[in-house]
PDB file of C-alpha atoms in Angstrom:
ATOM      1  CA  ALA A   1      -2.432  11.928 -13.258  1.00 81.00           C
ATOM      2  CA  ASP A   2      -6.189  12.413 -13.649  1.00 88.00           C
ATOM      3  CA  LEU A   3      -5.895  11.978 -17.413  1.00 88.00           C
ATOM      4  CA  LYS A   4      -3.988   8.691 -17.075  1.00 88.00           C
ATOM      5  CA  ALA A   5      -6.356   7.436 -14.389  1.00 89.00           C
ATOM      6  CA  ARG A   6      -9.343   8.108 -16.662  1.00 93.00           C
ATOM      7  CA  GLU A   7      -7.631   6.423 -19.614  1.00 91.00           C
ATOM      8  CA  LEU A   8      -6.972   3.317 -17.522  1.00 91.00           C
ATOM      9  CA  GLN A   9     -10.520   3.300 -16.158  1.00 93.00           C
ATOM     10  CA  ASN A  10     -11.920   3.562 -19.688  1.00 94.00           C
ATOM     11  CA  TRP A  11      -9.679   0.744 -20.893  1.00 92.00           C
ATOM     12  CA  LEU A  12     -10.724  -1.515 -18.007  1.00 92.00           C
ATOM     13  CA  GLY A  13     -14.359  -0.579 -18.580  1.00 94.00           C
ATOM     14  CA  GLU A  14     -14.131  -1.630 -22.223  1.00 93.00           C
ATOM     15  CA  ARG A  15     -12.592  -4.983 -21.262  1.00 92.00           C
ATOM     16  CA  MET A  16     -15.266  -5.685 -18.661  1.00 93.00           C
ATOM     17  CA  GLY A  17     -17.835  -4.609 -21.228  1.00 92.00           C
ATOM     18  CA  ASP A  18     -16.702  -7.557 -23.345  1.00 92.00           C
ATOM     19  CA  THR A  19     -17.480  -9.880 -20.431  1.00 94.00           C
ATOM     20  CA  SER A  20     -20.973  -8.390 -20.142  1.00 92.00           C
ATOM     21  CA  LEU A  21     -21.659  -9.169 -23.800  1.00 90.00           C
ATOM     22  CA  ILE A  22     -20.796 -12.823 -23.177  1.00 91.00           C
ATOM     23  CA  GLU A  23     -22.731 -13.043 -19.925  1.00 90.00           C
ATOM     24  CA  ALA A  24     -25.798 -11.355 -21.408  1.00 88.00           C
ATOM     25  CA  ASN A  25     -26.068 -13.617 -24.480  1.00 90.00           C
ATOM     26  CA  PRO A  26     -27.885 -16.786 -23.325  1.00 90.00           C
ATOM     27  CA  ILE A  27     -28.073 -18.294 -26.823  1.00 91.00           C
ATOM     28  CA  PHE A  28     -24.334 -18.155 -27.477  1.00 89.00           C
ATOM     29  CA  ARG A  29     -23.544 -19.104 -23.895  1.00 92.00           C
ATOM     30  CA  ALA A  30     -25.682 -22.222 -24.412  1.00 93.00           C
ATOM     31  CA  GLU A  31     -23.671 -23.039 -27.544  1.00 94.00           C
ATOM     32  CA  LEU A  32     -20.418 -22.812 -25.601  1.00 95.00           C
ATOM     33  CA  VAL A  33     -21.781 -25.063 -22.847  1.00 95.00           C
ATOM     34  CA  ALA A  34     -23.069 -27.532 -25.444  1.00 94.00           C
ATOM     35  CA  PHE A  35     -19.615 -27.702 -27.038  1.00 95.00           C
ATOM     36  CA  LEU A  36     -18.052 -28.405 -23.641  1.00 95.00           C
ATOM     37  CA  GLY A  37     -20.383 -31.412 -23.443  1.00 93.00           C
ATOM     38  CA  ASP A  38     -19.597 -32.612 -26.970  1.00 91.00           C
ATOM     39  CA  ARG A  39     -16.174 -31.456 -28.158  1.00 89.00           C
ATOM     40  CA  SER A  40     -16.178 -33.110 -31.563  1.00 86.00           C
ATOM     41  CA  SER A  41     -15.206 -31.173 -34.664  1.00 81.00           C
ATOM     42  CA  GLY A  42     -17.982 -29.690 -36.702  1.00 88.00           C
ATOM     43  CA  PRO A  43     -19.912 -26.492 -37.434  1.00 92.00           C
ATOM     44  CA  ARG A  44     -20.271 -25.573 -33.749  1.00 93.00           C
ATOM     45  CA  ARG A  45     -16.512 -25.779 -33.146  1.00 93.00           C
ATOM     46  CA  GLU A  46     -15.772 -23.701 -36.224  1.00 94.00           C
ATOM     47  CA  ALA A  47     -18.390 -21.108 -35.268  1.00 94.00           C
ATOM     48  CA  ILE A  48     -16.834 -20.779 -31.816  1.00 95.00           C
ATOM     49  CA  ARG A  49     -13.350 -20.350 -33.300  1.00 94.00           C
ATOM     50  CA  ASP A  50     -14.670 -17.692 -35.693  1.00 95.00           C
ATOM     51  CA  TRP A  51     -16.227 -15.851 -32.744  1.00 94.00           C
ATOM     52  CA  MET A  52     -12.953 -16.090 -30.795  1.00 94.00           C
ATOM     53  CA  ALA A  53     -11.040 -14.661 -33.755  1.00 95.00           C
ATOM     54  CA  ALA A  54     -13.493 -11.768 -34.144  1.00 94.00           C
ATOM     55  CA  LEU A  55     -13.309 -10.975 -30.413  1.00 92.00           C
ATOM     56  CA  ARG A  56      -9.506 -10.997 -30.450  1.00 91.00           C
ATOM     57  CA  SER A  57      -9.371  -8.768 -33.500  1.00 90.00           C
ATOM     58  CA  SER A  58     -11.861  -6.203 -32.204  1.00 89.00           C
ATOM     59  CA  SER A  59     -10.465  -5.947 -28.657  1.00 88.00           C
ATOM     60  CA  ARG A  60      -6.748  -6.727 -29.164  1.00 88.00           C
ATOM     61  CA  TYR A  61      -6.603  -9.818 -26.987  1.00 92.00           C
ATOM     62  CA  GLN A  62      -3.505 -11.969 -27.210  1.00 91.00           C
ATOM     63  CA  ASN A  63      -5.548 -15.137 -26.933  1.00 92.00           C
ATOM     64  CA  VAL A  64      -9.073 -16.376 -26.249  1.00 95.00           C
ATOM     65  CA  LEU A  65      -9.502 -19.703 -24.455  1.00 95.00           C
ATOM     66  CA  LEU A  66     -12.477 -21.932 -23.670  1.00 96.00           C
ATOM     67  CA  VAL A  67     -11.932 -23.726 -20.365  1.00 95.00           C
ATOM     68  CA  ASP A  68     -13.984 -26.531 -18.817  1.00 94.00           C
ATOM     69  CA  ASP A  69     -15.312 -26.547 -15.262  1.00 92.00           C
ATOM     70  CA  ALA A  70     -12.159 -28.314 -14.049  1.00 89.00           C
ATOM     71  CA  GLY A  71      -9.919 -25.506 -15.335  1.00 89.00           C
ATOM     72  CA  LYS A  72      -8.595 -27.436 -18.342  1.00 91.00           C
ATOM     73  CA  VAL A  73      -8.169 -25.643 -21.681  1.00 92.00           C
ATOM     74  CA  VAL A  74     -10.564 -27.171 -24.211  1.00 93.00           C
ATOM     75  CA  LEU A  75     -10.063 -24.761 -27.108  1.00 94.00           C
ATOM     76  CA  ALA A  76      -7.463 -22.018 -27.582  1.00 93.00           C
ATOM     77  CA  LEU A  77      -7.512 -19.615 -30.491  1.00 90.00           C
ATOM     78  CA  ASP A  78      -3.725 -19.209 -30.427  1.00 82.00           C
ATOM     79  CA  GLY A  79      -1.633 -22.294 -29.759  1.00 74.00           C
ATOM     80  CA  PRO A  80       1.635 -20.889 -28.320  1.00 62.00           C
ATOM     81  CA  TYR A  81       0.118 -19.784 -24.984  1.00 61.00           C
ATOM     82  CA  PRO A  82      -2.703 -22.169 -24.062  1.00 71.00           C
ATOM     83  CA  VAL A  83      -1.454 -22.660 -20.491  1.00 77.00           C
ATOM     84  CA  ILE A  84      -3.167 -20.991 -17.530  1.00 87.00           C
ATOM     85  CA  GLY A  85      -0.876 -19.747 -14.751  1.00 83.00           C
ATOM     86  CA  SER A  86      -1.557 -19.411 -11.048  1.00 85.00           C
ATOM     87  CA  GLU A  87      -3.171 -15.951 -11.308  1.00 88.00           C
ATOM     88  CA  GLY A  88      -5.539 -17.125 -14.026  1.00 89.00           C
ATOM     89  CA  LEU A  89      -6.446 -20.231 -12.033  1.00 91.00           C
ATOM     90  CA  ALA A  90      -7.135 -18.030  -9.002  1.00 93.00           C
ATOM     91  CA  GLN A  91      -9.524 -15.969 -11.153  1.00 95.00           C
ATOM     92  CA  ILE A  92     -11.223 -19.170 -12.314  1.00 95.00           C
ATOM     93  CA  ARG A  93     -11.746 -20.246  -8.704  1.00 95.00           C
ATOM     94  CA  ALA A  94     -13.155 -16.818  -7.838  1.00 96.00           C
ATOM     95  CA  ALA A  95     -15.467 -16.854 -10.879  1.00 96.00           C
ATOM     96  CA  ARG A  96     -16.725 -20.311  -9.873  1.00 95.00           C
ATOM     97  CA  VAL A  97     -17.505 -19.171  -6.328  1.00 95.00           C
ATOM     98  CA  HIS A  98     -18.984 -15.749  -7.092  1.00 95.00           C
ATOM     99  CA  LYS A  99     -20.441 -16.593 -10.526  1.00 94.00           C
ATOM    100  CA  LYS A 100     -19.218 -13.348 -12.041  1.00 94.00           C
ATOM    101  CA  SER A 101     -16.343 -12.151 -14.208  1.00 96.00           C
ATOM    102  CA  GLY A 102     -13.038 -10.881 -12.871  1.00 94.00           C
ATOM    103  CA  ILE A 103      -9.630  -9.692 -14.024  1.00 94.00           C
ATOM    104  CA  SER A 104      -6.230 -10.666 -12.663  1.00 92.00           C
ATOM    105  CA  ASP A 105      -3.312  -8.435 -11.805  1.00 90.00           C
ATOM    106  CA  LEU A 106      -0.462  -8.056 -14.258  1.00 90.00           C
ATOM    107  CA  HIS A 107       1.676 -11.146 -13.767  1.00 88.00           C
ATOM    108  CA  ARG A 108       4.044 -13.645 -15.260  1.00 82.00           C
ATOM    109  CA  SER A 109       4.315 -17.296 -14.269  1.00 77.00           C
ATOM    110  CA  ALA A 110       6.610 -20.272 -14.732  1.00 73.00           C
ATOM    111  CA  ASN A 111       4.234 -21.707 -17.345  1.00 72.00           C
ATOM    112  CA  VAL A 112       3.457 -18.453 -19.179  1.00 74.00           C
ATOM    113  CA  ALA A 113       6.579 -16.310 -19.473  1.00 70.00           C
ATOM    114  CA  PRO A 114       5.286 -13.072 -21.044  1.00 84.00           C
ATOM    115  CA  ILE A 115       3.662 -10.567 -18.692  1.00 90.00           C
ATOM    116  CA  HIS A 116      -0.100 -10.757 -19.111  1.00 91.00           C
ATOM    117  CA  LEU A 117      -3.530 -10.281 -17.558  1.00 92.00           C
ATOM    118  CA  ASP A 118      -6.343 -12.832 -17.598  1.00 93.00           C
ATOM    119  CA  ILE A 119     -10.047 -11.971 -17.684  1.00 96.00           C
ATOM    120  CA  VAL A 120     -12.283 -14.897 -16.719  1.00 97.00           C
ATOM    121  CA  VAL A 121     -15.974 -15.108 -17.654  1.00 97.00           C
ATOM    122  CA  PRO A 122     -18.021 -17.937 -16.083  1.00 96.00           C
ATOM    123  CA  LEU A 123     -20.423 -19.807 -18.363  1.00 96.00           C
ATOM    124  CA  LEU A 124     -23.624 -20.461 -16.422  1.00 94.00           C
ATOM    125  CA  ALA A 125     -26.329 -23.002 -17.199  1.00 91.00           C
ATOM    126  CA  ALA A 126     -29.218 -23.287 -14.745  1.00 89.00           C
ATOM    127  CA  ASP A 127     -27.185 -21.239 -12.244  1.00 90.00           C
ATOM    128  CA  THR A 128     -24.328 -23.771 -12.394  1.00 94.00           C
ATOM    129  CA  VAL A 129     -20.871 -22.897 -13.736  1.00 95.00           C
ATOM    130  CA  ARG A 130     -20.166 -25.227 -16.673  1.00 95.00           C
ATOM    131  CA  GLY A 131     -16.984 -23.619 -17.927  1.00 96.00           C
ATOM    132  CA  PHE A 132     -15.192 -20.359 -18.565  1.00 97.00           C
ATOM    133  CA  ILE A 133     -14.016 -18.018 -21.286  1.00 97.00           C
ATOM    134  CA  LEU A 134     -10.522 -16.688 -20.563  1.00 96.00           C
ATOM    135  CA  LEU A 135      -9.409 -13.527 -22.352  1.00 95.00           C
ATOM    136  CA  ARG A 136      -5.635 -13.069 -22.257  1.00 93.00           C
ATOM    137  CA  ILE A 137      -4.161  -9.592 -22.587  1.00 93.00           C
ATOM    138  CA  ASP A 138      -0.600  -8.779 -23.601  1.00 91.00           C
ATOM    139  CA  PRO A 139       0.012  -5.354 -21.996  1.00 92.00           C
ATOM    140  CA  SER A 140       2.782  -4.499 -24.454  1.00 88.00           C
ATOM    141  CA  GLY A 141       0.224  -4.343 -27.261  1.00 87.00           C
ATOM    142  CA  PHE A 142      -1.877  -1.457 -25.917  1.00 88.00           C
ATOM    143  CA  LEU A 143      -1.827  -0.993 -22.148  1.00 89.00           C
ATOM    144  CA  TYR A 144       1.875  -0.164 -21.748  1.00 89.00           C
ATOM    145  CA  PRO A 145       1.937   2.264 -24.714  1.00 89.00           C
ATOM    146  CA  LEU A 146      -1.194   3.913 -23.295  1.00 88.00           C
ATOM    147  CA  ILE A 147       0.528   4.384 -19.939  1.00 87.00           C
ATOM    148  CA  GLN A 148       3.800   5.622 -21.448  1.00 86.00           C
ATOM    149  CA  SER A 149       2.359   8.112 -23.939  1.00 87.00           C
ATOM    150  CA  TRP A 150       2.515  11.753 -22.869  1.00 84.00           C
ATOM    151  CA  PRO A 151       0.375  14.632 -24.212  1.00 83.00           C
ATOM    152  CA  THR A 152       3.262  17.107 -24.620  1.00 87.00           C
ATOM    153  CA  PRO A 153       6.995  16.801 -25.386  1.00 89.00           C
ATOM    154  CA  SER A 154       9.021  16.141 -22.223  1.00 89.00           C
ATOM    155  CA  PRO A 155      12.475  14.645 -21.640  1.00 89.00           C
ATOM    156  CA  THR A 156      11.577  13.143 -18.243  1.00 87.00           C
ATOM    157  CA  ALA A 157       7.827  12.816 -17.679  1.00 87.00           C
ATOM    158  CA  GLU A 158       6.442   9.304 -17.306  1.00 87.00           C
ATOM    159  CA  THR A 159       3.575   7.375 -15.739  1.00 90.00           C
ATOM    160  CA  LEU A 160       4.236   4.357 -13.537  1.00 90.00           C
ATOM    161  CA  LEU A 161       2.114   1.457 -12.387  1.00 92.00           C
ATOM    162  CA  VAL A 162       3.348   0.178  -9.036  1.00 94.00           C
ATOM    163  CA  LYS A 163       2.177  -2.052  -6.224  1.00 93.00           C
ATOM    164  CA  ARG A 164       3.427  -2.923  -2.780  1.00 94.00           C
ATOM    165  CA  GLU A 165       5.005  -6.308  -2.123  1.00 93.00           C
ATOM    166  CA  GLY A 166       6.111  -6.587   1.488  1.00 93.00           C
ATOM    167  CA  ASN A 167       8.559  -3.776   2.226  1.00 93.00           C
ATOM    168  CA  SER A 168       9.232  -3.090  -1.467  1.00 95.00           C
ATOM    169  CA  VAL A 169       7.613  -1.329  -4.388  1.00 96.00           C
ATOM    170  CA  LEU A 170       7.246  -3.456  -7.534  1.00 95.00           C
ATOM    171  CA  PHE A 171       7.190  -1.574 -10.851  1.00 94.00           C
ATOM    172  CA  LEU A 172       4.604  -3.112 -13.179  1.00 93.00           C
ATOM    173  CA  ASN A 173       5.497  -1.337 -16.424  1.00 91.00           C
ATOM    174  CA  GLU A 174       8.701  -0.409 -18.220  1.00 88.00           C
ATOM    175  CA  LEU A 175      10.481   2.705 -17.032  1.00 88.00           C
ATOM    176  CA  ARG A 176      11.068   5.307 -19.695  1.00 85.00           C
ATOM    177  CA  HIS A 177      14.859   5.378 -19.326  1.00 85.00           C
ATOM    178  CA  ARG A 178      15.477   1.824 -18.067  1.00 87.00           C
ATOM    179  CA  LYS A 179      14.507  -1.210 -20.099  1.00 86.00           C
ATOM    180  CA  GLY A 180      13.631  -4.655 -18.785  1.00 87.00           C
ATOM    181  CA  THR A 181      12.148  -3.309 -15.556  1.00 90.00           C
ATOM    182  CA  ALA A 182       8.483  -4.412 -15.861  1.00 91.00           C
ATOM    183  CA  MET A 183       7.565  -6.851 -13.063  1.00 91.00           C
ATOM    184  CA  LYS A 184      11.266  -7.107 -12.155  1.00 92.00           C
ATOM    185  CA  MET A 185      12.426  -3.848 -10.596  1.00 94.00           C
ATOM    186  CA  ARG A 186      11.851  -3.493  -6.858  1.00 94.00           C
ATOM    187  CA  LEU A 187      12.897  -0.638  -4.607  1.00 94.00           C
ATOM    188  CA  PRO A 188      12.641  -0.489  -0.821  1.00 94.00           C
ATOM    189  CA  ILE A 189       9.894   1.672   0.598  1.00 94.00           C
ATOM    190  CA  SER A 190      11.385   4.987   1.668  1.00 92.00           C
ATOM    191  CA  PRO A 191       9.870   8.426   2.372  1.00 89.00           C
ATOM    192  CA  GLU A 192      11.762  10.008  -0.548  1.00 91.00           C
ATOM    193  CA  LEU A 193      10.452   7.608  -3.215  1.00 93.00           C
ATOM    194  CA  PRO A 194       7.298   8.884  -4.973  1.00 92.00           C
ATOM    195  CA  ALA A 195       6.237   5.323  -5.839  1.00 93.00           C
ATOM    196  CA  ALA A 196       6.473   4.416  -2.140  1.00 93.00           C
ATOM    197  CA  GLN A 197       4.292   7.397  -1.273  1.00 93.00           C
ATOM    198  CA  ALA A 198       1.744   6.148  -3.822  1.00 92.00           C
ATOM    199  CA  VAL A 199       1.513   2.589  -2.483  1.00 93.00           C
ATOM    200  CA  GLN A 200       1.166   3.973   1.057  1.00 91.00           C
ATOM    201  CA  GLY A 201      -1.780   6.097   0.012  1.00 88.00           C
TER     202      GLY A 201
END
């Protein structure tokens, strides 16, 4: 359990480290804000797309999106999933209010079917939020395999991510011996269920 907790903390730390690199680069941040003001094609647009592609490749993001201050997608590296769901929009609202980056829970939405996480980075100019970078993560690419890997051979051992929803436990990742369970399987909270013990502290 300690090993998996550390692995998850390290993974989250690396993702939030990416946000720090964006926040701490005033020159590039100014370029992004300038493009939001003038969205015509040209060298600036191509340079931003090249940067998006490099960021996705180095950190295994599913997509990188540039969003304006109204929450509208201005530029998406990958076309199939340019929509922002309710969880991502909630992170945008929080980033606008607090002027700092944040990460959503694992979620799926009516507009974006695959399970994903959204990291939102506010783009500040003169202490005003002018737009956002949204980093979309597909957990099946790295996070779920990280959770499910086990250091020694075992027919039954597995790690679960769970959270409480009302009087039920929602399983956030695939179970080892039951497929199609991520973000779908719910069990009632009961004293005998280890996942229920976890969500109750």
